[in-house]
Short mmCIF file of C-alpha atoms and ligand atoms in Angstrom, two decimals:
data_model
loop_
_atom_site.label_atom_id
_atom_site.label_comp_id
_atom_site.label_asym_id
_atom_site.label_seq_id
_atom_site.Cartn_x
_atom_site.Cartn_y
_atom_site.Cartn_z
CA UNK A 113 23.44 8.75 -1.38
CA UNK A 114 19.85 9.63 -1.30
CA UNK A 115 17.39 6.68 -2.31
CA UNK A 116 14.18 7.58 -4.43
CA UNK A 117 10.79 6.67 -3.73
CA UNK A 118 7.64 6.45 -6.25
CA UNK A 119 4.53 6.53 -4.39
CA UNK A 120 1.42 4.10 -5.96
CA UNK A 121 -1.99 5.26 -4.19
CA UNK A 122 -5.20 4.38 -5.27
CA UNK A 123 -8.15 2.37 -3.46
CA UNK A 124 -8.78 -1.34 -3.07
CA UNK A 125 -7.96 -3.88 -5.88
CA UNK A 126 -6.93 -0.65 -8.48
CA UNK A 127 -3.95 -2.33 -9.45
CA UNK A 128 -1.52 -0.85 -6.74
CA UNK A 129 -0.03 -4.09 -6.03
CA UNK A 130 0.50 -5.63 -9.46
CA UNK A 131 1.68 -2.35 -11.01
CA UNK A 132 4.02 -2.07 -7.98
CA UNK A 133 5.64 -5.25 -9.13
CA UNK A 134 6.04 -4.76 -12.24
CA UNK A 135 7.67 -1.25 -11.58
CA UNK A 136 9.94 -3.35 -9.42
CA UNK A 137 11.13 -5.66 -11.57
CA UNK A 138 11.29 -3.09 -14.38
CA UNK A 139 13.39 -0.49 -12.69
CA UNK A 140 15.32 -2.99 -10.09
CA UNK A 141 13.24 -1.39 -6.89
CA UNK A 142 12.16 -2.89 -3.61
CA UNK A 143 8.72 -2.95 -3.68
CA UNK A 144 6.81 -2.17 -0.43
CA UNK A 145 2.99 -3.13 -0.05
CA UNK A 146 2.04 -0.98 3.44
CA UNK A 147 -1.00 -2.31 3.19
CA UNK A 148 0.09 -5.62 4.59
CA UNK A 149 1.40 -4.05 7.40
CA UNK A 150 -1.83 -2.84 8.27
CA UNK A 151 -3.42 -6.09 7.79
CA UNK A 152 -0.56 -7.76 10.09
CA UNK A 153 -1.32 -5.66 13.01
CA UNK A 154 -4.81 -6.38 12.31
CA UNK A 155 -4.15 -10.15 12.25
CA UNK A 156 -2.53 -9.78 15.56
CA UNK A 157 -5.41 -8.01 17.20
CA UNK A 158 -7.76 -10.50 16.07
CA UNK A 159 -5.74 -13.20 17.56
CA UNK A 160 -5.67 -11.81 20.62
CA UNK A 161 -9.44 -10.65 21.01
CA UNK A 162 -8.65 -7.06 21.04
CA UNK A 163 -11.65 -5.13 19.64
CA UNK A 164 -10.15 -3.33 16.09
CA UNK A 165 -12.60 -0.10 17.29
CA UNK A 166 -11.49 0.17 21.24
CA UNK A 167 -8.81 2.47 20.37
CA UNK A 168 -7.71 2.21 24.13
CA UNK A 169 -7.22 -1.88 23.78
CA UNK A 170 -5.80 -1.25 20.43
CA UNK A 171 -3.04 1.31 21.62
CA UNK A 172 -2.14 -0.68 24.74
CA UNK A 173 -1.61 -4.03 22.15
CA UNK A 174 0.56 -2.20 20.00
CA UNK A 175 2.85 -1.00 22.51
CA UNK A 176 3.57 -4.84 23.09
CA UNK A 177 3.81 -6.09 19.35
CA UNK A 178 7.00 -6.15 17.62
CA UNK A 179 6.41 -5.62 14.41
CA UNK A 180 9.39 -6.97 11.75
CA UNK A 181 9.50 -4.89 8.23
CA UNK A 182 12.30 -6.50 6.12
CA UNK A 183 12.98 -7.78 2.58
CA UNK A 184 12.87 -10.72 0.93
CA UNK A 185 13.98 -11.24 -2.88
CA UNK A 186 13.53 -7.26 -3.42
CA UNK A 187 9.74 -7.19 -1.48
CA UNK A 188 8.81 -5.92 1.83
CA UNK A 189 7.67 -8.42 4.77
CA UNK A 190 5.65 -7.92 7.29
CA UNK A 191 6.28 -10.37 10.91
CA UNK A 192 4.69 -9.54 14.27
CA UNK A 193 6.45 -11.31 17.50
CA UNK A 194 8.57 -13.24 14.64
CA UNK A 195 5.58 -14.61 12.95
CA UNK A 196 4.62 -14.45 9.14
CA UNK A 197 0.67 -14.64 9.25
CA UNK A 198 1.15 -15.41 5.20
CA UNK A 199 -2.67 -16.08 3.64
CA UNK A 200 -4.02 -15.02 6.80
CA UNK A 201 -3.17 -11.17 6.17
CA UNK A 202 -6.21 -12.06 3.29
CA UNK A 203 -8.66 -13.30 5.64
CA UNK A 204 -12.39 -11.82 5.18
CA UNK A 205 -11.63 -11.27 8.91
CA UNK A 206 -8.82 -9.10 8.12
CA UNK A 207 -10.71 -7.85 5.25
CA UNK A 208 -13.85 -6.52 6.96
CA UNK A 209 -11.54 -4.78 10.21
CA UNK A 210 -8.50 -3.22 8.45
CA UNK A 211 -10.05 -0.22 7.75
CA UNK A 212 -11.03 0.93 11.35
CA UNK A 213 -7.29 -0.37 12.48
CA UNK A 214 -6.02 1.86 9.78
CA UNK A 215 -7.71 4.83 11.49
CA UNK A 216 -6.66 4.42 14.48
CA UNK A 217 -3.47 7.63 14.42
CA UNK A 218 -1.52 5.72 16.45
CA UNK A 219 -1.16 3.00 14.08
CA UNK A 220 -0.24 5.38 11.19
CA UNK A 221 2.57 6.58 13.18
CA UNK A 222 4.09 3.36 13.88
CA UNK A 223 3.68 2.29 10.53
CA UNK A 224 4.94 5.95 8.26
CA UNK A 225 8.17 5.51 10.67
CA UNK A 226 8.64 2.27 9.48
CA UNK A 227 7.93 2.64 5.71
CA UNK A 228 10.19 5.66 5.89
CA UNK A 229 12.70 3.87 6.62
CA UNK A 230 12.97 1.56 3.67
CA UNK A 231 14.53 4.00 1.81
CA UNK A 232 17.58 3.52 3.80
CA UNK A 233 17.68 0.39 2.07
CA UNK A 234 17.59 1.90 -1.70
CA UNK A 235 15.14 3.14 -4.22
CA UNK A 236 11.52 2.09 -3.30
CA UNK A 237 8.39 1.65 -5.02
CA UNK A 238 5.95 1.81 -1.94
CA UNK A 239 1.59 1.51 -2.57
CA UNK A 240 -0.68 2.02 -0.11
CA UNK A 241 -3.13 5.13 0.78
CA UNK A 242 -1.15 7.76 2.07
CA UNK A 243 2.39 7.42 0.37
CA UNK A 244 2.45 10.88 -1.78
CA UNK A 245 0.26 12.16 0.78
CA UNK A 246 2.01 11.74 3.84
CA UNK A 247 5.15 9.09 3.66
CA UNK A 248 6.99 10.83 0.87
CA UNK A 249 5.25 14.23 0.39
CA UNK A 250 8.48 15.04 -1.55
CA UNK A 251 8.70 12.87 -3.88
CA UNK A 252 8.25 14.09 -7.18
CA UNK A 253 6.91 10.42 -8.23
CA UNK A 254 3.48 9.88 -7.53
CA UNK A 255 0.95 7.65 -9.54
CA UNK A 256 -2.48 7.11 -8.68
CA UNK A 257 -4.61 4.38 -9.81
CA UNK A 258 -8.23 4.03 -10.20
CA UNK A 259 -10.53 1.96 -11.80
CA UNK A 260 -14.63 1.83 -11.81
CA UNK A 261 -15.65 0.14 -8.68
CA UNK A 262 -17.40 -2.36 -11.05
CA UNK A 263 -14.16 -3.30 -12.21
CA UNK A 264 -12.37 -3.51 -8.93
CA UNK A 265 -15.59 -6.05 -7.32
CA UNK A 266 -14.75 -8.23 -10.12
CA UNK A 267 -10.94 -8.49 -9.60
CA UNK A 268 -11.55 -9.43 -6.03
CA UNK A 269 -14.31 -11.78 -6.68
CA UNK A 270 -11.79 -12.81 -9.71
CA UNK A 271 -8.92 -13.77 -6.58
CA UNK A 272 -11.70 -15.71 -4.87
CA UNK A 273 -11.83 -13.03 -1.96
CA UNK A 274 -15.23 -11.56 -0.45
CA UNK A 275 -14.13 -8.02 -0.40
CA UNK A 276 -16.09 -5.18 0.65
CA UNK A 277 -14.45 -3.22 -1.62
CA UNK A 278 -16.90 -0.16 -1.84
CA UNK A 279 -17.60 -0.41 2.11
CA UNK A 280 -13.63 0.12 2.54
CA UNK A 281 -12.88 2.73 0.22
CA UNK A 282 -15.40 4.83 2.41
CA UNK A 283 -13.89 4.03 5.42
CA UNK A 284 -10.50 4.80 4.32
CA UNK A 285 -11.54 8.27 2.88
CA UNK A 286 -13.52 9.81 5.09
CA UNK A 287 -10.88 8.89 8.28
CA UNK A 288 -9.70 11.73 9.89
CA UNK A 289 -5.87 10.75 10.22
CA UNK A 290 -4.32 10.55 6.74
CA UNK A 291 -7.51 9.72 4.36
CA UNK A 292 -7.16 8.45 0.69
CA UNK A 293 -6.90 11.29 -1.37
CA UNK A 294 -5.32 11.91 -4.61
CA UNK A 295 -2.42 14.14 -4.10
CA UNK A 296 -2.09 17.34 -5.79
CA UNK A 297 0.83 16.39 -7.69
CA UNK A 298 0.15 12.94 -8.41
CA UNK A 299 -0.21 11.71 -12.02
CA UNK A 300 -3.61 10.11 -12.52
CA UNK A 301 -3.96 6.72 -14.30
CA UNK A 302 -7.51 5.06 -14.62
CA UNK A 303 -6.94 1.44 -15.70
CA UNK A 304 -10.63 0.21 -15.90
CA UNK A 305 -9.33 -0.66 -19.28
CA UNK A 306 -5.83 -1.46 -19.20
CA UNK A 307 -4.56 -4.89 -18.82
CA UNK A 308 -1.13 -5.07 -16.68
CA UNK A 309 1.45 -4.74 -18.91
CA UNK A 310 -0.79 -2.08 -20.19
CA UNK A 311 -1.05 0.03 -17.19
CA UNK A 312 2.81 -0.49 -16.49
CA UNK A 313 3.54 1.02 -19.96
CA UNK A 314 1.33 3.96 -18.89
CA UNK A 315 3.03 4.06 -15.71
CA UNK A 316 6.66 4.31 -17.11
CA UNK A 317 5.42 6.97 -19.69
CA UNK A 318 3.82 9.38 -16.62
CA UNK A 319 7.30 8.34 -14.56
CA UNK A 320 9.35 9.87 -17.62
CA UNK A 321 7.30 13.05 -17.94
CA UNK A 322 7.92 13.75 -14.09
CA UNK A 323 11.67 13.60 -14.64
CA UNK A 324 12.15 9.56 -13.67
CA UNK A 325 15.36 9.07 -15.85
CA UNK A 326 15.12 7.67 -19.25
CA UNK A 327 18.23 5.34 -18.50
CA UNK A 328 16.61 3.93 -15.71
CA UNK A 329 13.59 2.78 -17.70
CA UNK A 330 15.54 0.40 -19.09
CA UNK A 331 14.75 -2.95 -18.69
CA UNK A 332 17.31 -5.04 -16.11
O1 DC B 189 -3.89 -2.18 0.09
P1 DC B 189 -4.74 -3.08 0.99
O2 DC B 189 -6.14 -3.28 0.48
O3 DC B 189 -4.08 -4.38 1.29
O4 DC B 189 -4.84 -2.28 2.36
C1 DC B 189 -5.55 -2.78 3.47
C2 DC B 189 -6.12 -1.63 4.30
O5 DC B 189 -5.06 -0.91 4.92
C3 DC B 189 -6.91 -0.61 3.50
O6 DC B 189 -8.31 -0.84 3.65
C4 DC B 189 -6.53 0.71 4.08
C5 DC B 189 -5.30 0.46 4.88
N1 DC B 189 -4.11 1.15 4.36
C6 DC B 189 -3.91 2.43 4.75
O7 DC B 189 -4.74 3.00 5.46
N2 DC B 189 -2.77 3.08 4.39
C7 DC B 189 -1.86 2.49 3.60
N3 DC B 189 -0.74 3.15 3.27
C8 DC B 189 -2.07 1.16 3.15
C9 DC B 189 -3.22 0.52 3.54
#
């Protein structure tokens, strides 16, 4: 049986994660947040004084991490060498290097073979920056959220985090390997002025018109 996969991209504090969840629970999907597995190897690198912009120190680290992507009560973890770094993946440490260990290609290609395989596991609802763009080109599922960079600032600052969110959404565009961009096919959903269950009812509408079906939307 072939597993389905709807792809959430968008930048920093959009809404990925919460709509993600809430897609989840709605249609009874695992629900994979890549971005933590970007901040774990981050973490890692951190910890063990590796530069995140030697590429060179970064790629010789990686070869020595193991990195653990399971599931727990229907969402993805993230362990390196057996170790949940929990909070920690939120640092402002983690915060202000993700982006430049996100470029680095090598990374990505550790991380897309990893994410791919969750759909071994059943349907997915995977966020990140690359998922309709690169992950799961195929998938005919593909949301992505926006909202006004006012908006997004104030949802960090709301979560108590110090968030560069403007500074990162650069970084992770202009990158070379795999940069956030909205893919051609992807439905667009601005929720500057949606609340949650708001943007989830959006969601489910755009899921229906692109042939998600009706049966499923049911509620578990
Ligand atoms: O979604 P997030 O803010 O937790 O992601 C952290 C960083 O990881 C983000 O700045 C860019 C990177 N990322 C990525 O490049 N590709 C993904 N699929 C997910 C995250």
């Amino acid at each position: 049986m072939t597993h389905r996969a709807i792809a959430i991209d968008g930048p920093a504090a959009s809404g990925k994660s919460t709509l993600a969840r809430k897609l989840a629970g709605r249609l009874g999907l695992i629900m994979v947040n890549t971005g933590e597995m970007y901040r774990a190897i981050t973490w890692e690198l951190l910890r063990c004084g590796v530069d995140p912009g030697d590429r060179a120190a970064v790629v010789e680290a990686l070869a020595g991490m193991d990195l653990g992507c399971g599931v727990r009560a229907g969402r993805s973890t993230v362990t390196v060498d057996g170790v949940d770094p929990g909070p920690e993946l939120r640092s402002d440490e983690v915060n202000a290097r993700v982006s430049e260990v996100a470029a680095t290609p090598e990374v990505r290609e550790r991380l897309v073979a990893l994410q791919r395989d969750y759909l071994k596991l059943g349907d997915v609802v995977m966020e990140g920056r690359d998922i309709g763009t690169v992950v799961f080109p195929d998938t005919p599922f593909k949301i992505y959220i926006d909202a006004s960079e006012r908006v997004r600032s104030a949802r960090r600052e709301a979560d108590g985090e110090s968030d560069s969110v403007g500074r990162r959404d650069q970084a992770d565009s202009s990158r070379r390997t795999a940069p956030l961009r909205v893919a051609t096919d992807a439905a667009f959903l601005d929720n500057s002025d949606l609340d949650a269950e708001e943007t989830l009812d959006a969601a489910l509408r755009l899921l229906a018109e692109k042939g998600w079906k009706s049966t499923d939307l049911m509620e578990r």
